[in-house]
Amino acid sequence: MPEAIKLLQVSGLRTEFRTPAGAVQAVRGVSFGLDPGETVGIVGESGSGKSVTALTILRLIKSPPGRISAGSVKFRGIDLLAQDDAYMRSIRGNRISMIFQEPMTSLNPLMTVGDQLAEVMQWHQNLSRREGMNRAIELLRKVQIPSPEKRVRDYPHHMSGGMRQRVMIAIALACDPAILIADEPTTALDVTIQSQIMDLMLGLKDEFGSAVLMITHDLGVIAEMAQRVIVMYAGQVVEAGSVYEIFDEPLHPYTQALLRSVPKLGSRTEKGRHRLQEIPGLVASLINIPDGCAFRERCRFAGPECNGAIELQAAGDGRMVRCIKVA
Ligand SMILES: Nc1ncnc2c1ncn2[C@@H]1O[C@H](COP(=O)(O)OP(=O)(O)O)[C@@H](O)[C@H]1O
Ligand SMILES: [Mg+2]
């Protein structure tokens, strides 16, 4: 029997950047799948390759200096890395859309939010301007922007950071995408606003039924939203499993360290969501990476056997770990 075609199947993805200091290996052989309607969290410290993975999926890596050097990104069985730009434009913002950390960089400052929303729908769905504007008002209501009939005429700089992120979510959902990639969607916001945006996203996820790739360094967000978790370190997946497995019994020493840096998972304190604290040691350099486990310099279990090539291995049903000490 042929294998079932996945909604999204990322396989062996590699992305690098040319810099004066050498080639930065930002993504080093990342593979994972996404099923319809599920939420997968990608977690890892800053610099682990989460954003580059997301940008590679949508072919938004600027070249030069970037280059996607290997792998495939199959959306419903079609490799996006092998398609032309016109095909990618028909996918982006339509079948797969993305929310970025800083909404101001992706909103056009010279256009009203209503026109920006209407434009996306006119482009992908052939709506008239009037239909587009009515749908824009409807979407602003869905993302709980008060008085949407008035706010459609606002420019982005008239809005607060939280309201702008709501507009970005509305734009991302405008064409009812099969996949929503959210890259640290609340990181740039105040903590109280962060909670409101997360609650909004939780509600909309059920309503729209999109699969979500939730990229974050906030384990609280993962605990609340994701069914499965991918842990990234130095451009590689070091562990993958269900949210329960990862939180109850983390296998990789890096995942264990991440979890130790968060005292009470999933809880919201008066100071806001728990953030990853520093794990001792420097994040591995991504230029001239030596063989072996990238985490070994910081790992309290590391021994000489960690210097050889270490593969991601199955560790139970659907669980993967890249560590020879536990596999
Ligand atoms: N345009 C670029 N030029 C050079 N290096 C880059 C570029 N974009 C990202 N990188 C590097 O790729 C690595 C992964 O970055 P990124 O995916 O943004 O990390 P994360 O999102 O996990 O914080 C980092 O070392 C970063 O410095
Ligand atoms: Mg990032």
mmCIF file of C-alpha atoms and ligand atoms in Angstrom:
data_model
loop_
_atom_site.group_PDB
_atom_site.id
_atom_site.type_symbol
_atom_site.label_atom_id
_atom_site.label_comp_id
_atom_site.label_asym_id
_atom_site.label_seq_id
_atom_site.Cartn_x
_atom_site.Cartn_y
_atom_site.Cartn_z
ATOM 1 C CA MET A 1 0.000 0.000 0.000
ATOM 2 C CA PRO A 2 1.343 3.476 -0.814
ATOM 3 C CA GLU A 3 2.072 5.623 2.200
ATOM 4 C CA ALA A 4 -0.670 8.120 2.995
ATOM 5 C CA ILE A 5 0.047 11.589 1.619
ATOM 6 C CA LYS A 6 0.722 13.997 4.461
ATOM 7 C CA LEU A 7 -0.655 17.515 4.627
ATOM 8 C CA LEU A 8 2.937 18.663 5.104
ATOM 9 C CA GLN A 9 6.058 16.533 5.070
ATOM 10 C CA VAL A 10 9.393 18.245 5.568
ATOM 11 C CA SER A 11 12.344 15.947 4.866
ATOM 12 C CA GLY A 12 16.074 16.445 5.284
ATOM 13 C CA LEU A 13 15.856 20.225 5.044
ATOM 14 C CA ARG A 14 19.165 22.115 4.942
ATOM 15 C CA THR A 15 19.559 25.883 4.754
ATOM 16 C CA GLU A 16 22.770 27.851 5.014
ATOM 17 C CA PHE A 17 23.898 31.478 4.827
ATOM 18 C CA ARG A 18 27.131 32.734 3.345
ATOM 19 C CA THR A 19 28.829 35.183 5.698
ATOM 20 C CA PRO A 20 32.327 36.683 5.753
ATOM 21 C CA ALA A 21 33.144 34.333 8.652
ATOM 22 C CA GLY A 22 32.030 31.235 6.707
ATOM 23 C CA ALA A 23 28.839 29.358 5.889
ATOM 24 C CA VAL A 24 26.307 29.431 8.742
ATOM 25 C CA GLN A 25 24.554 26.036 8.781
ATOM 26 C CA ALA A 26 21.264 27.311 10.156
ATOM 27 C CA VAL A 27 19.122 24.243 9.390
ATOM 28 C CA ARG A 28 20.880 20.878 9.257
ATOM 29 C CA GLY A 29 18.659 18.084 8.050
ATOM 30 C CA VAL A 30 15.276 18.859 9.637
ATOM 31 C CA SER A 31 12.378 16.430 9.066
ATOM 32 C CA PHE A 32 8.840 16.396 10.437
ATOM 33 C CA GLY A 33 5.234 16.007 9.343
ATOM 34 C CA LEU A 34 2.010 17.871 10.022
ATOM 35 C CA ASP A 35 -1.499 16.384 9.857
ATOM 36 C CA PRO A 36 -4.707 18.308 9.120
ATOM 37 C CA GLY A 37 -5.972 20.252 12.127
ATOM 38 C CA GLU A 38 -3.108 19.384 14.456
ATOM 39 C CA THR A 39 -0.833 21.826 16.230
ATOM 40 C CA VAL A 40 2.866 21.046 16.321
ATOM 41 C CA GLY A 41 5.132 23.180 18.469
ATOM 42 C CA ILE A 42 8.741 23.919 17.564
ATOM 43 C CA VAL A 43 10.713 24.939 20.623
ATOM 44 C CA GLY A 44 14.340 25.818 21.205
ATOM 45 C CA GLU A 45 16.574 28.640 22.352
ATOM 46 C CA SER A 46 17.185 31.674 20.205
ATOM 47 C CA GLY A 47 19.389 30.815 17.213
ATOM 48 C CA SER A 48 18.400 27.139 17.005
ATOM 49 C CA GLY A 49 17.017 27.491 13.464
ATOM 50 C CA LYS A 50 13.271 27.737 14.120
ATOM 51 C CA SER A 51 12.595 30.838 12.023
ATOM 52 C CA VAL A 52 14.872 29.724 9.193
ATOM 53 C CA THR A 53 12.961 26.418 9.094
ATOM 54 C CA ALA A 54 9.659 28.297 8.775
ATOM 55 C CA LEU A 55 11.004 30.677 6.126
ATOM 56 C CA THR A 56 12.456 27.753 4.175
ATOM 57 C CA ILE A 57 9.070 25.989 4.120
ATOM 58 C CA LEU A 58 7.560 29.082 2.486
ATOM 59 C CA ARG A 59 10.652 29.721 0.345
ATOM 60 C CA LEU A 60 11.139 33.142 1.896
ATOM 61 C CA ILE A 61 14.904 32.760 2.379
ATOM 62 C CA LYS A 62 16.677 35.619 0.638
ATOM 63 C CA SER A 63 19.297 34.324 -1.764
ATOM 64 C CA PRO A 64 22.066 35.383 -1.500
ATOM 65 C CA PRO A 65 23.122 35.139 1.305
ATOM 66 C CA GLY A 66 20.775 32.209 1.981
ATOM 67 C CA ARG A 67 20.578 28.908 0.141
ATOM 68 C CA ILE A 68 18.313 25.898 0.593
ATOM 69 C CA SER A 69 20.874 23.189 -0.128
ATOM 70 C CA ALA A 70 18.945 19.955 0.446
ATOM 71 C CA GLY A 71 15.634 18.394 1.347
ATOM 72 C CA SER A 72 12.012 18.617 0.330
ATOM 73 C CA VAL A 73 8.869 20.353 1.593
ATOM 74 C CA LYS A 74 5.899 18.348 0.403
ATOM 75 C CA PHE A 75 2.526 20.053 0.714
ATOM 76 C CA ARG A 76 -0.149 17.445 -0.069
ATOM 77 C CA GLY A 77 2.537 15.449 -1.856
ATOM 78 C CA ILE A 78 3.885 18.305 -4.009
ATOM 79 C CA ASP A 79 7.446 19.434 -3.314
ATOM 80 C CA LEU A 80 7.289 23.202 -2.862
ATOM 81 C CA LEU A 81 11.057 23.478 -3.286
ATOM 82 C CA ALA A 82 10.686 22.255 -6.878
ATOM 83 C CA GLN A 83 7.905 24.649 -7.942
ATOM 84 C CA ASP A 84 8.196 27.994 -9.718
ATOM 85 C CA ASP A 85 7.622 31.375 -8.076
ATOM 86 C CA ALA A 86 4.101 31.754 -9.469
ATOM 87 C CA TYR A 87 3.106 28.474 -7.809
ATOM 88 C CA MET A 88 4.603 29.642 -4.511
ATOM 89 C CA ARG A 89 2.648 32.912 -4.695
ATOM 90 C CA SER A 90 -0.552 30.887 -5.089
ATOM 91 C CA ILE A 91 0.322 28.900 -1.937
ATOM 92 C CA ARG A 92 1.647 31.659 0.327
ATOM 93 C CA GLY A 93 -0.993 33.533 2.295
ATOM 94 C CA ASN A 94 -3.599 31.264 0.763
ATOM 95 C CA ARG A 95 -2.999 27.553 1.505
ATOM 96 C CA ILE A 96 -0.111 28.182 3.919
ATOM 97 C CA SER A 97 0.091 31.474 5.767
ATOM 98 C CA MET A 98 2.455 32.868 8.334
ATOM 99 C CA ILE A 99 2.297 35.202 11.314
ATOM 100 C CA PHE A 100 5.551 36.890 12.267
ATOM 101 C CA GLN A 101 6.832 38.141 15.591
ATOM 102 C CA GLU A 102 6.795 41.813 14.642
ATOM 103 C CA PRO A 103 3.596 42.766 12.813
ATOM 104 C CA MET A 104 4.884 46.226 11.818
ATOM 105 C CA THR A 105 7.466 44.667 9.489
ATOM 106 C CA SER A 106 4.850 42.737 7.531
ATOM 107 C CA LEU A 107 2.064 45.337 7.416
ATOM 108 C CA ASN A 108 2.195 48.053 4.786
ATOM 109 C CA PRO A 109 2.337 51.423 6.629
ATOM 110 C CA LEU A 110 0.817 53.244 3.642
ATOM 111 C CA MET A 111 -2.351 51.165 3.365
ATOM 112 C CA THR A 112 -5.359 50.950 5.671
ATOM 113 C CA VAL A 113 -5.756 47.603 7.406
ATOM 114 C CA GLY A 114 -9.040 47.106 5.556
ATOM 115 C CA ASP A 115 -7.381 47.560 2.168
ATOM 116 C CA GLN A 116 -4.598 45.150 3.148
ATOM 117 C CA LEU A 117 -7.076 42.481 4.192
ATOM 118 C CA ALA A 118 -9.240 43.039 1.123
ATOM 119 C CA GLU A 119 -6.187 42.883 -1.136
ATOM 120 C CA VAL A 120 -5.238 39.389 0.079
ATOM 121 C CA MET A 121 -8.748 38.120 -0.585
ATOM 122 C CA GLN A 122 -9.099 39.868 -3.945
ATOM 123 C CA TRP A 123 -5.772 38.384 -5.038
ATOM 124 C CA HIS A 124 -6.479 34.802 -3.986
ATOM 125 C CA GLN A 125 -10.255 34.579 -4.076
ATOM 126 C CA ASN A 126 -11.299 36.937 -6.853
ATOM 127 C CA LEU A 127 -13.560 39.016 -4.648
ATOM 128 C CA SER A 128 -14.687 42.482 -5.699
ATOM 129 C CA ARG A 129 -13.424 45.441 -3.666
ATOM 130 C CA ARG A 130 -16.763 45.781 -1.933
ATOM 131 C CA GLU A 131 -17.019 42.085 -1.092
ATOM 132 C CA GLY A 132 -13.406 42.201 0.057
ATOM 133 C CA MET A 133 -14.127 45.119 2.379
ATOM 134 C CA ASN A 134 -17.194 43.407 3.870
ATOM 135 C CA ARG A 135 -15.162 40.270 4.488
ATOM 136 C CA ALA A 136 -12.395 42.424 6.017
ATOM 137 C CA ILE A 137 -14.861 43.836 8.553
ATOM 138 C CA GLU A 138 -16.108 40.339 9.324
ATOM 139 C CA LEU A 139 -12.538 39.118 9.889
ATOM 140 C CA LEU A 140 -11.638 42.044 12.129
ATOM 141 C CA ARG A 141 -14.698 41.123 14.200
ATOM 142 C CA LYS A 142 -13.509 37.511 14.390
ATOM 143 C CA VAL A 143 -10.164 38.611 15.793
ATOM 144 C CA GLN A 144 -12.105 40.708 18.329
ATOM 145 C CA ILE A 145 -11.142 44.165 17.183
ATOM 146 C CA PRO A 146 -13.756 46.566 18.567
ATOM 147 C CA SER A 147 -15.804 48.667 16.089
ATOM 148 C CA PRO A 148 -14.405 46.860 13.035
ATOM 149 C CA GLU A 149 -16.475 49.064 10.654
ATOM 150 C CA LYS A 150 -14.392 52.024 11.833
ATOM 151 C CA ARG A 151 -11.067 50.235 12.309
ATOM 152 C CA VAL A 152 -10.919 49.007 8.678
ATOM 153 C CA ARG A 153 -10.068 52.593 7.741
ATOM 154 C CA ASP A 154 -7.166 52.809 10.221
ATOM 155 C CA TYR A 155 -3.536 52.723 9.183
ATOM 156 C CA PRO A 156 -1.262 50.290 11.079
ATOM 157 C CA HIS A 157 0.459 53.083 13.037
ATOM 158 C CA HIS A 158 -2.919 54.103 14.497
ATOM 159 C CA MET A 159 -3.099 50.743 16.234
ATOM 160 C CA SER A 160 -1.437 49.270 19.319
ATOM 161 C CA GLY A 161 0.972 46.329 18.982
ATOM 162 C CA GLY A 162 -1.700 43.901 20.167
ATOM 163 C CA MET A 163 -4.268 45.241 17.677
ATOM 164 C CA ARG A 164 -1.735 45.046 14.852
ATOM 165 C CA GLN A 165 -1.016 41.422 15.702
ATOM 166 C CA ARG A 166 -4.789 40.773 15.589
ATOM 167 C CA VAL A 167 -4.811 42.302 12.094
ATOM 168 C CA MET A 168 -1.930 40.013 11.093
ATOM 169 C CA ILE A 169 -3.873 37.005 12.369
ATOM 170 C CA ALA A 170 -6.908 38.169 10.371
ATOM 171 C CA ILE A 171 -4.783 38.486 7.210
ATOM 172 C CA ALA A 172 -3.259 35.046 7.824
ATOM 173 C CA LEU A 173 -6.700 33.464 8.220
ATOM 174 C CA ALA A 174 -8.387 35.449 5.428
ATOM 175 C CA CYS A 175 -8.136 32.656 2.877
ATOM 176 C CA ASP A 176 -8.882 29.843 5.322
ATOM 177 C CA PRO A 177 -5.400 28.293 5.049
ATOM 178 C CA ALA A 178 -4.714 24.594 5.507
ATOM 179 C CA ILE A 179 -1.588 25.494 7.480
ATOM 180 C CA LEU A 180 -0.836 28.461 9.701
ATOM 181 C CA ILE A 181 2.787 29.000 10.689
ATOM 182 C CA ALA A 182 3.072 31.259 13.735
ATOM 183 C CA ASP A 183 6.633 32.391 14.481
ATOM 184 C CA GLU A 184 6.773 33.735 18.053
ATOM 185 C CA PRO A 185 3.468 35.549 17.499
ATOM 186 C CA THR A 186 3.347 37.030 20.998
ATOM 187 C CA THR A 187 7.012 37.607 21.825
ATOM 188 C CA ALA A 188 7.033 41.313 20.948
ATOM 189 C CA LEU A 189 3.913 42.059 23.037
ATOM 190 C CA ASP A 190 3.279 42.967 26.689
ATOM 191 C CA VAL A 191 2.526 39.953 28.866
ATOM 192 C CA THR A 192 -1.156 40.734 29.395
ATOM 193 C CA ILE A 193 -1.613 41.217 25.642
ATOM 194 C CA GLN A 194 0.323 37.978 25.042
ATOM 195 C CA SER A 195 -2.289 36.039 27.001
ATOM 196 C CA GLN A 196 -5.136 37.674 25.087
ATOM 197 C CA ILE A 197 -3.555 36.856 21.727
ATOM 198 C CA MET A 198 -2.895 33.242 22.741
ATOM 199 C CA ASP A 199 -6.515 32.853 23.876
ATOM 200 C CA LEU A 200 -7.669 34.335 20.590
ATOM 201 C CA MET A 201 -5.473 31.951 18.608
ATOM 202 C CA LEU A 202 -6.740 28.960 20.592
ATOM 203 C CA GLY A 203 -10.339 29.915 19.770
ATOM 204 C CA LEU A 204 -9.683 30.640 16.098
ATOM 205 C CA LYS A 205 -7.728 27.428 15.611
ATOM 206 C CA ASP A 206 -10.865 25.450 16.464
ATOM 207 C CA GLU A 207 -13.079 27.651 14.324
ATOM 208 C CA PHE A 208 -10.867 27.606 11.220
ATOM 209 C CA GLY A 209 -9.526 24.077 11.670
ATOM 210 C CA SER A 210 -6.113 24.941 10.203
ATOM 211 C CA ALA A 211 -3.090 22.879 11.131
ATOM 212 C CA VAL A 212 -0.720 25.094 13.115
ATOM 213 C CA LEU A 213 3.050 25.123 13.312
ATOM 214 C CA MET A 214 3.635 27.096 16.509
ATOM 215 C CA ILE A 215 7.206 28.328 16.822
ATOM 216 C CA THR A 216 8.160 29.623 20.220
ATOM 217 C CA HIS A 217 10.758 29.630 22.950
ATOM 218 C CA ASP A 218 7.891 29.709 25.481
ATOM 219 C CA LEU A 219 7.082 26.246 26.813
ATOM 220 C CA GLY A 220 3.856 27.553 28.363
ATOM 221 C CA VAL A 221 2.534 28.341 24.880
ATOM 222 C CA ILE A 222 3.466 24.823 23.719
ATOM 223 C CA ALA A 223 1.730 23.220 26.710
ATOM 224 C CA GLU A 224 -1.468 25.110 25.995
ATOM 225 C CA MET A 225 -1.624 24.748 22.244
ATOM 226 C CA ALA A 226 0.361 21.852 20.828
ATOM 227 C CA GLN A 227 -0.348 18.148 20.550
ATOM 228 C CA ARG A 228 3.153 17.345 19.389
ATOM 229 C CA VAL A 229 6.480 19.015 20.078
ATOM 230 C CA ILE A 230 9.705 19.259 18.107
ATOM 231 C CA VAL A 231 12.746 20.380 20.077
ATOM 232 C CA MET A 232 15.469 22.053 18.004
ATOM 233 C CA TYR A 233 19.081 22.679 18.895
ATOM 234 C CA ALA A 234 21.823 24.044 16.626
ATOM 235 C CA GLY A 235 19.794 23.543 13.453
ATOM 236 C CA GLN A 236 18.734 19.974 14.190
ATOM 237 C CA VAL A 237 15.745 18.211 15.696
ATOM 238 C CA VAL A 238 17.052 16.719 18.947
ATOM 239 C CA GLU A 239 13.763 15.333 20.230
ATOM 240 C CA ALA A 240 10.179 14.905 19.021
ATOM 241 C CA GLY A 241 7.117 13.454 20.694
ATOM 242 C CA SER A 242 3.660 14.155 22.048
ATOM 243 C CA VAL A 243 3.320 17.108 24.381
ATOM 244 C CA TYR A 244 2.689 14.690 27.287
ATOM 245 C CA GLU A 245 5.800 12.633 26.578
ATOM 246 C CA ILE A 246 8.038 15.651 26.201
ATOM 247 C CA PHE A 247 6.799 17.317 29.370
ATOM 248 C CA ASP A 248 6.444 14.187 31.539
ATOM 249 C CA GLU A 249 9.540 12.318 30.462
ATOM 250 C CA PRO A 250 11.955 14.396 28.396
ATOM 251 C CA LEU A 251 14.672 12.117 27.032
ATOM 252 C CA HIS A 252 17.271 14.468 25.567
ATOM 253 C CA PRO A 253 19.466 16.269 28.110
ATOM 254 C CA TYR A 254 18.775 19.512 26.223
ATOM 255 C CA THR A 255 15.010 19.074 26.581
ATOM 256 C CA GLN A 256 15.529 18.238 30.249
ATOM 257 C CA ALA A 257 17.530 21.436 30.673
ATOM 258 C CA LEU A 258 14.838 23.468 28.891
ATOM 259 C CA LEU A 259 12.181 22.060 31.183
ATOM 260 C CA ARG A 260 14.257 22.627 34.305
ATOM 261 C CA SER A 261 14.453 26.291 33.398
ATOM 262 C CA VAL A 262 10.661 26.496 33.725
ATOM 263 C CA PRO A 263 9.402 25.949 37.283
ATOM 264 C CA LYS A 264 5.682 25.412 36.681
ATOM 265 C CA LEU A 265 4.678 24.486 33.173
ATOM 266 C CA GLY A 266 1.658 25.940 31.505
ATOM 267 C CA SER A 267 0.833 28.224 34.390
ATOM 268 C CA ARG A 268 0.507 31.955 34.034
ATOM 269 C CA THR A 269 2.040 33.856 36.887
ATOM 270 C CA GLU A 270 1.264 37.459 37.653
ATOM 271 C CA LYS A 271 4.493 38.293 35.842
ATOM 272 C CA GLY A 272 3.258 36.546 32.753
ATOM 273 C CA ARG A 273 4.219 33.324 31.072
ATOM 274 C CA HIS A 274 7.367 31.534 32.053
ATOM 275 C CA ARG A 275 10.207 32.044 29.671
ATOM 276 C CA LEU A 276 13.189 29.858 29.060
ATOM 277 C CA GLN A 277 16.021 30.874 31.292
ATOM 278 C CA GLU A 278 19.623 30.563 30.344
ATOM 279 C CA ILE A 279 21.002 27.080 30.140
ATOM 280 C CA PRO A 280 24.682 27.301 31.159
ATOM 281 C CA GLY A 281 27.203 27.458 28.333
ATOM 282 C CA LEU A 282 27.205 29.055 24.914
ATOM 283 C CA VAL A 283 24.932 27.975 22.097
ATOM 284 C CA ALA A 284 27.031 25.997 19.611
ATOM 285 C CA SER A 285 28.468 27.961 16.685
ATOM 286 C CA LEU A 286 26.859 27.081 13.366
ATOM 287 C CA ILE A 287 30.021 27.677 11.344
ATOM 288 C CA ASN A 288 32.367 24.678 10.889
ATOM 289 C CA ILE A 289 30.275 22.510 13.174
ATOM 290 C CA PRO A 290 32.288 19.490 14.329
ATOM 291 C CA ASP A 291 30.827 15.975 14.125
ATOM 292 C CA GLY A 292 29.017 14.634 17.102
ATOM 293 C CA CYS A 293 26.375 15.963 19.426
ATOM 294 C CA ALA A 294 26.115 19.759 19.151
ATOM 295 C CA PHE A 295 24.995 19.954 22.786
ATOM 296 C CA ARG A 296 27.876 17.980 24.278
ATOM 297 C CA GLU A 297 29.850 21.021 25.451
ATOM 298 C CA ARG A 298 26.930 21.966 27.670
ATOM 299 C CA CYS A 299 25.748 18.484 28.613
ATOM 300 C CA ARG A 300 26.443 17.040 32.025
ATOM 301 C CA PHE A 301 26.167 13.469 30.713
ATOM 302 C CA ALA A 302 28.556 13.922 27.768
ATOM 303 C CA GLY A 303 31.423 11.503 27.232
ATOM 304 C CA PRO A 304 33.860 10.652 24.419
ATOM 305 C CA GLU A 305 31.175 8.552 22.706
ATOM 306 C CA CYS A 306 29.271 11.789 21.986
ATOM 307 C CA ASN A 307 31.927 12.938 19.500
ATOM 308 C CA GLY A 308 30.823 10.616 16.683
ATOM 309 C CA ALA A 309 27.904 11.227 14.335
ATOM 310 C CA ILE A 310 24.626 10.906 16.228
ATOM 311 C CA GLU A 311 21.395 10.137 14.397
ATOM 312 C CA LEU A 312 17.843 10.924 15.353
ATOM 313 C CA GLN A 313 16.507 7.557 16.530
ATOM 314 C CA ALA A 314 13.088 6.134 17.289
ATOM 315 C CA ALA A 315 12.433 5.938 21.016
ATOM 316 C CA GLY A 316 8.980 4.405 21.210
ATOM 317 C CA ASP A 317 5.829 5.042 19.233
ATOM 318 C CA GLY A 318 6.314 8.211 17.172
ATOM 319 C CA ARG A 319 9.011 9.433 19.537
ATOM 320 C CA MET A 320 12.451 10.446 18.356
ATOM 321 C CA VAL A 321 15.608 11.433 20.189
ATOM 322 C CA ARG A 322 19.125 12.356 19.056
ATOM 323 C CA CYS A 323 21.213 11.123 21.994
ATOM 324 C CA ILE A 324 23.172 7.886 22.308
ATOM 325 C CA LYS A 325 22.977 8.047 26.093
ATOM 326 C CA VAL A 326 19.232 7.429 26.111
ATOM 327 C CA ALA A 327 18.309 5.812 22.796
HETATM 328 N N1 LIG B 1 20.274 36.250 6.823
HETATM 329 C C1 LIG B 1 21.101 35.566 7.625
HETATM 330 N N2 LIG B 1 22.446 35.652 7.462
HETATM 331 C C2 LIG B 1 23.281 34.943 8.250
HETATM 332 N N3 LIG B 1 22.894 34.154 9.261
HETATM 333 C C3 LIG B 1 21.571 34.042 9.480
HETATM 334 C C4 LIG B 1 20.606 34.733 8.678
HETATM 335 N N4 LIG B 1 19.363 34.433 9.139
HETATM 336 C C5 LIG B 1 19.550 33.584 10.178
HETATM 337 N N5 LIG B 1 20.863 33.340 10.384
HETATM 338 C C6 LIG B 1 21.452 32.478 11.407
HETATM 339 O O1 LIG B 1 20.805 31.239 11.395
HETATM 340 C C7 LIG B 1 20.726 30.726 12.711
HETATM 341 C C8 LIG B 1 19.298 30.335 13.035
HETATM 342 O O2 LIG B 1 18.522 31.503 13.115
HETATM 343 P P1 LIG B 1 16.962 31.496 13.405
HETATM 344 O O3 LIG B 1 16.297 30.455 12.593
HETATM 345 O O4 LIG B 1 16.504 32.893 13.237
HETATM 346 O O5 LIG B 1 16.905 31.072 14.942
HETATM 347 P P2 LIG B 1 15.628 31.020 15.908
HETATM 348 O O6 LIG B 1 14.425 31.420 15.127
HETATM 349 O O7 LIG B 1 15.564 29.614 16.413
HETATM 350 O O8 LIG B 1 15.949 31.973 17.018
HETATM 351 C C9 LIG B 1 21.287 31.789 13.642
HETATM 352 O O9 LIG B 1 22.623 31.459 13.949
HETATM 353 C C10 LIG B 1 21.223 33.020 12.798
HETATM 354 O O10 LIG B 1 22.246 33.912 13.167
HETATM 355 MG MG MG B 2 13.159 33.031 15.401
#
